[in-house]
Coordinates of C-alpha atoms and ligand atoms in Angstrom, one line a residue:
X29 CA 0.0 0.0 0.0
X30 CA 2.9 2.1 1.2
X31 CA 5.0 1.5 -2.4
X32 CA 1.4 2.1 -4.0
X33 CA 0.9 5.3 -2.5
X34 CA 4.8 6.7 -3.1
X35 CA 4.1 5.9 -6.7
X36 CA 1.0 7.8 -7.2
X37 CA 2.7 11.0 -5.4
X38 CA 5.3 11.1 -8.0
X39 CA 3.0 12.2 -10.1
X40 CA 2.6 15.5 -8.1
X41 CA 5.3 18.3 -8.7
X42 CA 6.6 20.9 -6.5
X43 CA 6.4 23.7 -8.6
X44 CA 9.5 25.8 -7.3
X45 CA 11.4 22.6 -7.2
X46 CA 11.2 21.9 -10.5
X47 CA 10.1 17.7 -9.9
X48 CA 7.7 15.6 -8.3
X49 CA 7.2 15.9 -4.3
X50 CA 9.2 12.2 -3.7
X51 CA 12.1 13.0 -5.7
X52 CA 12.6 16.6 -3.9
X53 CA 11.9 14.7 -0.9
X54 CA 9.1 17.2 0.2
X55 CA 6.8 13.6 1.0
X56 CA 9.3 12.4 4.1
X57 CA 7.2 9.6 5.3
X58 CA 3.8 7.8 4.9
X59 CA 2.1 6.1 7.6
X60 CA -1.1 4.5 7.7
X61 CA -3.0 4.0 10.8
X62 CA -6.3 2.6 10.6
X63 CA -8.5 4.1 7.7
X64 CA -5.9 7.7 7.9
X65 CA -2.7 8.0 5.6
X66 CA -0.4 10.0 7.6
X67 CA 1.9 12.3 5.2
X68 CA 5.1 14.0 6.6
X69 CA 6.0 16.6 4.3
X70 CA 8.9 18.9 4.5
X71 CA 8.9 21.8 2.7
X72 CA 12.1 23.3 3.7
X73 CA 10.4 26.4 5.0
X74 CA 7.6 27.1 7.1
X75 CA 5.0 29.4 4.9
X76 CA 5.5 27.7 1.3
X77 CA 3.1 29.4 -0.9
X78 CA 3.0 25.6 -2.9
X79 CA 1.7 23.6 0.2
X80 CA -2.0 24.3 -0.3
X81 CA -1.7 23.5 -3.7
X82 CA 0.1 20.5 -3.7
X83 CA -2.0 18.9 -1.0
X84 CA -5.1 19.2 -2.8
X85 CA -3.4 17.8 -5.6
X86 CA -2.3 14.9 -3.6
X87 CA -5.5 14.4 -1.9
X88 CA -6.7 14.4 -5.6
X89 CA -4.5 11.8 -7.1
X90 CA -5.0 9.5 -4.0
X91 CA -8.4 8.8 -3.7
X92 CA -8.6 6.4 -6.7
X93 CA -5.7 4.8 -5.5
X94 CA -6.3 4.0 -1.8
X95 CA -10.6 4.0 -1.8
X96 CA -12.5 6.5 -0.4
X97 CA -12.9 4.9 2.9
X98 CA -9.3 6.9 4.0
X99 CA -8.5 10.1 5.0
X100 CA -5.4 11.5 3.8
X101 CA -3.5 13.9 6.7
X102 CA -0.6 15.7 6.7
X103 CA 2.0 16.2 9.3
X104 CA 4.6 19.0 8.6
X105 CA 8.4 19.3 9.7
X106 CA 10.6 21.8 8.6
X107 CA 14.2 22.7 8.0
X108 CA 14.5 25.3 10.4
X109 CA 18.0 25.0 12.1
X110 CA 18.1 25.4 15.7
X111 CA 20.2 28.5 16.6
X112 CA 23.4 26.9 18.4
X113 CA 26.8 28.5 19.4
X114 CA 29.1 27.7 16.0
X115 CA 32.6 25.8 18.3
X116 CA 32.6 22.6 17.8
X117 CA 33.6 19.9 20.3
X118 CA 34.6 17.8 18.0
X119 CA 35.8 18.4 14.5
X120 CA 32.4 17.9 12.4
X121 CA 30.2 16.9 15.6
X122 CA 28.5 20.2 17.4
X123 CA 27.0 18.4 20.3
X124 CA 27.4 15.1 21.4
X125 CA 24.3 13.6 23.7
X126 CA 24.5 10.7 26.0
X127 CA 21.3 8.6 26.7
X128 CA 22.0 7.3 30.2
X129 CA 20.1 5.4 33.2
X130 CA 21.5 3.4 36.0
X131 CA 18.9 0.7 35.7
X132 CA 18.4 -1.6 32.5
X133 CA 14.9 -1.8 30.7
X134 CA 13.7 2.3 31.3
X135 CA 13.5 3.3 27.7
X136 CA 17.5 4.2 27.0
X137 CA 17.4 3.1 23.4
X138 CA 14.0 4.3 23.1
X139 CA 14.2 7.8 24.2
X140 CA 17.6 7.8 22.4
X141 CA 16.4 6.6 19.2
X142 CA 13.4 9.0 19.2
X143 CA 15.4 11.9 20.4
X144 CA 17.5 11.7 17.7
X145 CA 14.6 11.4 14.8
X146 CA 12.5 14.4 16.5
X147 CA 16.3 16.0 16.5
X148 CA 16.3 15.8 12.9
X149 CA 12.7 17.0 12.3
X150 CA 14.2 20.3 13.8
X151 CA 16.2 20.7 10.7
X152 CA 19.3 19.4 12.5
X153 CA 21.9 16.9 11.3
X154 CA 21.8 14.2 13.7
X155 CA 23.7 10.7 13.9
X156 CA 22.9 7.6 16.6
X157 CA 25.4 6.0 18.0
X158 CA 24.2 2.5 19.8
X159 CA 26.9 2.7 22.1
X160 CA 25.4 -0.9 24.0
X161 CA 27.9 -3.2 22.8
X162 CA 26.8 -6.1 24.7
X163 CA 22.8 -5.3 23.7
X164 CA 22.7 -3.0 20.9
X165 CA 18.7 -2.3 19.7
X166 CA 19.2 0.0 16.6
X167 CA 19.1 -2.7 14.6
X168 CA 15.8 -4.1 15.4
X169 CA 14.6 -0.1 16.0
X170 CA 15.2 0.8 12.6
X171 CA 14.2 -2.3 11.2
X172 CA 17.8 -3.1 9.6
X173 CA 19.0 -6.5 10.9
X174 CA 20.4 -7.3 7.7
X175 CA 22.3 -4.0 7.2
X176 CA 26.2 -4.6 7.1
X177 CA 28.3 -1.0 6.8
X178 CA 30.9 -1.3 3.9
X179 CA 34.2 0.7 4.0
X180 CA 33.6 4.3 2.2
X181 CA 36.3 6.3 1.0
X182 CA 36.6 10.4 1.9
X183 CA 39.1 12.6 1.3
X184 CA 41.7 9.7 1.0
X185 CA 41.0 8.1 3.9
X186 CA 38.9 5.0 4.8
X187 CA 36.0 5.1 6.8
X188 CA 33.2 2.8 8.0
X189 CA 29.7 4.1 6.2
X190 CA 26.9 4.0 8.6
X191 CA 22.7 3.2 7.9
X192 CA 21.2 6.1 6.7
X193 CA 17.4 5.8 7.3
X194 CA 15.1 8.2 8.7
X195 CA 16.8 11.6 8.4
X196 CA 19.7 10.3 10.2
X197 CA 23.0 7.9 10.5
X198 CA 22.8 5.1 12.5
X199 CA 25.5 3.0 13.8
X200 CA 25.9 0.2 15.9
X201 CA 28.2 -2.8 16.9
X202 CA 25.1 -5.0 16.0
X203 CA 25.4 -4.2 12.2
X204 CA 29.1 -6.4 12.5
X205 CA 27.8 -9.0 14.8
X206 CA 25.2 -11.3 15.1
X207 CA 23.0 -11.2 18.2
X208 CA 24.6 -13.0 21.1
X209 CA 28.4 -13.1 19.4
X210 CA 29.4 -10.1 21.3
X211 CA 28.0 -11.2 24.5
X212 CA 30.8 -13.7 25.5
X213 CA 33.6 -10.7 24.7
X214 CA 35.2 -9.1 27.5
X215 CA 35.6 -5.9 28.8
X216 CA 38.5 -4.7 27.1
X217 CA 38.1 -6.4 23.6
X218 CA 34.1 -4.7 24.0
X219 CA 35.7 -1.8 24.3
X220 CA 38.3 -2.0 21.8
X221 CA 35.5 -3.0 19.2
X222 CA 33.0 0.8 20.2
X223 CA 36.4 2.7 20.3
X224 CA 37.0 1.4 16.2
X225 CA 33.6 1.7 15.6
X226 CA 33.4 5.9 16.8
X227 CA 36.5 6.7 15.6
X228 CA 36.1 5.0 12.1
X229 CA 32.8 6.0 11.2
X230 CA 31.9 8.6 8.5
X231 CA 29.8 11.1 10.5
X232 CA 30.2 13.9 8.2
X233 CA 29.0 17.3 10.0
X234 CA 27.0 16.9 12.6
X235 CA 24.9 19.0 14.8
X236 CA 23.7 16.3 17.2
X237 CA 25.2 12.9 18.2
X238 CA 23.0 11.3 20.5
X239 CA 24.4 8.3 22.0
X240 CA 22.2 5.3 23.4
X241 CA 24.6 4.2 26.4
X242 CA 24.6 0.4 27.5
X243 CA 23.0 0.1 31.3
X244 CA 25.0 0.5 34.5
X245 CA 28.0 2.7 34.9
X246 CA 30.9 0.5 33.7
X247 CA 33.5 -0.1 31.5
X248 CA 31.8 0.9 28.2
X249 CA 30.7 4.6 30.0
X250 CA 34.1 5.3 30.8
X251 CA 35.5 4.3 27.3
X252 CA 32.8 6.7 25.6
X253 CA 33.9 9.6 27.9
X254 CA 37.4 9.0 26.9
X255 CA 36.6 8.8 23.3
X256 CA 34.3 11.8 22.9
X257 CA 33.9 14.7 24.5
X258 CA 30.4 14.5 25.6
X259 CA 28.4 17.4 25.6
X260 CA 25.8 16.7 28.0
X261 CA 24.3 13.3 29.3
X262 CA 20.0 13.0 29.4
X263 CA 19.4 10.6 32.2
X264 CA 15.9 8.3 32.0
X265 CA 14.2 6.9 34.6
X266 CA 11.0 5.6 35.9
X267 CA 9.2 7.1 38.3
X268 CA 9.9 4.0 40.3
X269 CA 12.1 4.2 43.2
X270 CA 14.2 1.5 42.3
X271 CA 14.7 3.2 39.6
X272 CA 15.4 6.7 41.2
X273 CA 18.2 5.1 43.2
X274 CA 19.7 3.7 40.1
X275 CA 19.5 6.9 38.1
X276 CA 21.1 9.3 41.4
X277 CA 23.9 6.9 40.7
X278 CA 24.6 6.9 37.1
X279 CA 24.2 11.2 37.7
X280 CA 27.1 10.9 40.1
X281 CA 29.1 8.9 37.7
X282 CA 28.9 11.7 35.3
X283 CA 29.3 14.5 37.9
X284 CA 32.3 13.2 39.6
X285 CA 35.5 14.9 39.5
X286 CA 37.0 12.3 36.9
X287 CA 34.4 12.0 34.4
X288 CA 33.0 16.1 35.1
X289 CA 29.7 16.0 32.1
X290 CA 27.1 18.2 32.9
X291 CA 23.8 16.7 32.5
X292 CA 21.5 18.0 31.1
X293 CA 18.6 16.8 32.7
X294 CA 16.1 13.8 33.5
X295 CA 13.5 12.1 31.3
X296 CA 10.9 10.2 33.4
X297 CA 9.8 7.6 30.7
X298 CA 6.6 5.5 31.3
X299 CA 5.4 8.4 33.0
X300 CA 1.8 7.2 33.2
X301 CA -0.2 4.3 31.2
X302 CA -2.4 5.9 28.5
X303 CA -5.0 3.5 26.7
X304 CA -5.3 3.9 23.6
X305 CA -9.4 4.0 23.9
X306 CA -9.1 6.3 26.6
X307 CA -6.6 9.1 25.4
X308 CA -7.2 11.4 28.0
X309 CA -7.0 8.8 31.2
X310 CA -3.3 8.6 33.2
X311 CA -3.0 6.0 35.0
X312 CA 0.1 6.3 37.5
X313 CA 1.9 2.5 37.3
X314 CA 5.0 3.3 38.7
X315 CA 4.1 6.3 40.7
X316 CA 3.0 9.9 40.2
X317 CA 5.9 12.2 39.3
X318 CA 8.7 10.5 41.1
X319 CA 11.4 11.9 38.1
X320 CA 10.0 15.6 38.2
X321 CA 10.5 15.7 42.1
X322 CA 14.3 13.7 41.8
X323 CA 14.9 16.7 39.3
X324 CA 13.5 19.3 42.0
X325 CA 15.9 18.0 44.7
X326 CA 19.2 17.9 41.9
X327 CA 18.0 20.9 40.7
X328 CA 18.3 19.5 37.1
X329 CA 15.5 20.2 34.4
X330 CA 13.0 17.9 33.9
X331 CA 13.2 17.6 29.8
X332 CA 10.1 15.2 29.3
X333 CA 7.9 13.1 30.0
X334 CA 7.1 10.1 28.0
X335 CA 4.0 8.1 29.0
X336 CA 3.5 4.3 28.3
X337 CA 1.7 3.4 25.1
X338 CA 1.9 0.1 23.5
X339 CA 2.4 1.6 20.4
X340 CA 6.0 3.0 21.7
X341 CA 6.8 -0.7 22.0
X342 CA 5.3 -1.9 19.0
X343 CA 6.8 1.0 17.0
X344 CA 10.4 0.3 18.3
X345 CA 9.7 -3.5 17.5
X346 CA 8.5 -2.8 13.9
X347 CA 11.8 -1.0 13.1
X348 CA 9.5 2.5 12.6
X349 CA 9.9 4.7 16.1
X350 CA 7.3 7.0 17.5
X351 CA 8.5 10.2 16.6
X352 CA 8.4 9.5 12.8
X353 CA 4.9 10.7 13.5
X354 CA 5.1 14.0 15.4
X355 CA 1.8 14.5 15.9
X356 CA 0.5 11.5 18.0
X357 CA 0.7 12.0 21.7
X358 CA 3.6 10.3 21.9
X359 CA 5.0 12.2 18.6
X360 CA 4.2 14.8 20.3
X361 CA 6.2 14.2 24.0
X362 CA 9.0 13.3 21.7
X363 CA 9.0 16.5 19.6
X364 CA 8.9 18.4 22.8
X365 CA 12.0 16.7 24.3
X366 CA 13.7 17.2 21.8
X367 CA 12.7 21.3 21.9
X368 CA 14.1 20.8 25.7
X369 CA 17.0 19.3 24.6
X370 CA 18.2 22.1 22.6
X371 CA 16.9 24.8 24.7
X372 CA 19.4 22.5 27.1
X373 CA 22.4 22.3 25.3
X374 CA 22.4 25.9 24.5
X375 CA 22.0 26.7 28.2
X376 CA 25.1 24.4 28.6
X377 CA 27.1 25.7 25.9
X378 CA 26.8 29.5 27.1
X379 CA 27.0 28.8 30.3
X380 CA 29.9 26.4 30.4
X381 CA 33.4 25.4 28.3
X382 CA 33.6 23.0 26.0
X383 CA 33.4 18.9 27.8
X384 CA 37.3 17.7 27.5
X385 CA 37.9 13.7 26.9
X386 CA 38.8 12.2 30.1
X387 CA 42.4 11.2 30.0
X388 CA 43.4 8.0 31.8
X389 CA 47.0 7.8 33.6
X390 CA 48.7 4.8 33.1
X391 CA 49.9 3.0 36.4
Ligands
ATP5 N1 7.1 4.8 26.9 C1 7.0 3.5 26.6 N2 5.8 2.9 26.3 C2 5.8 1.6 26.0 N3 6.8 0.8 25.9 C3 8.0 1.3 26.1 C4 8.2 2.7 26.5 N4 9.6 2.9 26.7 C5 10.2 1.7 26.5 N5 9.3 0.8 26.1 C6 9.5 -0.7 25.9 O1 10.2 -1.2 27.0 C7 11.3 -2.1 26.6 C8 12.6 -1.6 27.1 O2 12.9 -0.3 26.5 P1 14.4 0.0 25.9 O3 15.0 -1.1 25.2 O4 14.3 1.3 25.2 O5 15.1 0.2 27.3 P2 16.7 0.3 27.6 O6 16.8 1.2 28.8 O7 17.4 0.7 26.4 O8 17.1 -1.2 28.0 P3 18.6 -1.8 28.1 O9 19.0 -1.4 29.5 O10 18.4 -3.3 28.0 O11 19.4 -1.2 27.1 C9 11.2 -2.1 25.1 O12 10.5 -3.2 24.7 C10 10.5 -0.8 24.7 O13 9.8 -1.0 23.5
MG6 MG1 19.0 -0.1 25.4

C-alpha cells in the first residue's frame, strides 16, 4: 500500500522545485493508521506558498488509488535549524548527547532513538550511536538487521559508512555482529571493538550525536567519555524508586570529579499508562511524578515526559519509532524533548566550556 501510495505522489510536482514531491523529498514519510494515511512533508520552509496546492493535488491523485474509505492527513516538519553556538567539540560533531540510566529496561534506546529522529525533524543533522555493545537495539529499532556498513572512501581516507534511514545515520556494533556473538567478549576487547567503531565512522557534519549508552556505569561509559567529549548526558528513569536510586547513581558517575559531564537533565519515561481507547486517562503504574520531584531535589531540568503506550513498544519493535509521527501523543512528548533538549544544550554551551575527553593515567 505504502510502495502504491509513493508511486501515485510522484506524479505531483513541486512547482519551485522543479520535480515531483518524492524525488525533492518534500513527501518524508507515509504512515497508515487505521483508515488515515499519515503524510510527513517537509517543505524546507515554514509558509511555502505551494503547500495548499500540492496537497489538494495529492489528496486528488489519492483517492482512486487507496478507496475513499481513507482520509489522507498531513503532518509537517521543517528545516528550520536550531540556533546553536558555531565551536565545535569535536571536529564535524557540534554536540554530542548521552542517553544514560542506572537501571536496565527504562527506555534508553527508546528515548535515544526518538530523540535523535525528533532532533532531525528540527532541521538538524543528527547521527545515533548504539553505544550498548553487549545489547545494541538499533538494529531491530530501525528495522535493519540485515544491514552490514561497507568501508567508504573520503578525502583519502577509509571510513566505516553507517545506515542512513530516517533523516539520520545510524550506527551500531550489532550491524558487525550477530545477536549474542558479542555477548561472550570481555571488557576490554568490547571496548576495543565501540572505540573502532566511533573513531572509524563517517559522520560527516554533525549537529547532534546522540548516544544510546549500555545500562549501568561500567567499563563501556568510561571508554565513551574517553573517546568523545560528551556534551551533555540525558538521564531516564522511571518514576519508580528502584529506579530513582539507580538513576542518582549513574548522575554521580557523570558529575564526579574524573568523568565532570554536565547533565542535562532527567527524562521520566513511562510516565503514566495511556490507553489507547481512553486518550485522555493517566493511569500512574510506577508512581506519580517521582522523576519531576528527583529533578526538583538535583535541581536538574525535567526535559520530558514520555507516557507508556503500546504503540511505543510496538513502533520500536516494527523497526519504525514514534517520533516519525510528530503528531501523535507520543509524537508529540518526543517533539517536545527534543525542543528541551536544545533549549538545554544551548544553556550548557553559554554557560559552560567546551566537555574535555577524560584522559586515563597509566599505572
Ligand atoms: N514509553 C514506553 N511505552 C511503551 N513501551 C516502552 C516505553 N519505553 C520503552 N518501552 C519498551 O520497553 C522495553 C525496554 O525499552 P528499551 O529497550 O528502550 O530500554 P533500555 O533502557 O534501552 O534497555 P537496556 O537497559 O536493556 O538497554 C522495550 O520493549 C520498549 O519498546
Ligand atoms: Mg538499550
Amino acid at each position: 500500500m505504502k510502495e502504491k501510495i509513493e508511486e501515485a505522489l510522484r506524479n505531483v510536482n513541486h512547482p519551485a522545485k522543479g520535480t515531483d514531491i518524492v524525488s525533492a523529498q518534500v513527501l518524508q514519510n507515509i504512515e497508515i493508521v487505521g483508515n488515515k494515511i499519515i503524510l510527513t512533508m517537509n517543505y524546507g520552509k515554514a509558509n511555502d506558498p505551494f503547500a495548499n496546492s500540492i496537497k489538494k493535488s495529492v489528496v486528488k491523485i489519492l483517492e482512486p488509488v487507496v478507496g475513499s474509505q481513507y482520509i489522507v492527513e498531513f503532518a509537517e516538519v521543517n528545516n528550520r535549524k536550531p540556533l546553536l553556538p558555531e565551536y565545535y567539540t569535536l571536529k564535524e560533531v557540534k554536540n554530542i548527547i548521552a542517553v544514560s540510566s542506572g537501571k536496565g529496561g527504562v527506555g534508553k534506546s527508546t528515548v535515544a532513538s526518538n530523540l535523535a529522529i525528533a532532533l532531525s525533524h528540527t532541521g538538524a543533522k543528527v547521527a545515533l550511536l548504539d553505544a550498548d555493545v553487549y545489547g545494541p537495539s538499533a538494529p531491530k529499532m530501525f528495522g535493519e538487521e540485515n544491514f552490514r556498513p561497507v568501508m567508504i572512501e573520503k578525502d583519502g581516507k577509509e571510513y566505516i559508512e553507517s545506515l542512513q534511514k530516517y533523516n539520520i545515520g545510524v550506527q551500531s556494533i550489532g550491524f558487525f555482529v550477530s545477536p549474542g556473538e558479542a555477548t561472550i567478549w570481555r571488557g576490554p576487547m568490547a571496548s576495543n571493538a565501540l572505540k573502532q567503531v566511533i573513531t572509524q565512522t563517517w559522520w560527516g557534519e554533525l549537529d547532534f550525536l546522540v548516544l544510546d549508552m549500555p545500562p549501568g556505569t561500567g567499563d563501556i561509559h568510561l571508554t565513551i567519555v574517553q573517546e568523545l567529549p560528551v556534551t551533555g548526558v540525558i538521564v531516564v528513569s522511571t518514576p519508580q524508586n528502584v529506579a530513582l536510586a539507580d538513576a542518582i547513581k549513574g548522575i554521580s558517575m557523570f558529575r564526579s570529579d574524573k568523568i565532570n559531564v554536565p547533565v542535562l537533565g532527567l527524562v521520566e519515561n513511562m510516565a503514566w499508562f495511556t490507553p489507547a481507547e481512553l486518550p485522555d486517562n493517566k493511569y500512574y503504574i510506577f508512581g506519580k511524578d517521582g522523576c519531576k520531584k528527583l529533578a526538583e531535589s538535583l535541581e536538574l531540568p525535567l526535559l520530558g515526559q514520555i507516557p507508556i503506550v503500546q504503540s511505543i513498544c510496538e513502533d520500536g519493535d516494527n523497526g519504525t519509532p514514534s517520533a516519525m509521527n510528530p503528531f501523535t501523543p507520543q509524537g508529540k512528548a518526543f517533539a517536545e524533548l527534543a525542543e528541551a533538549v536544545i533549549a538545554q544544550v544551548e544553556i550548557r554551551n553559554k554557560t559552560l566550556p567546551p566537555t574535555k575527553k577524560v584522559e586515563v593515567t597509566q599505572k
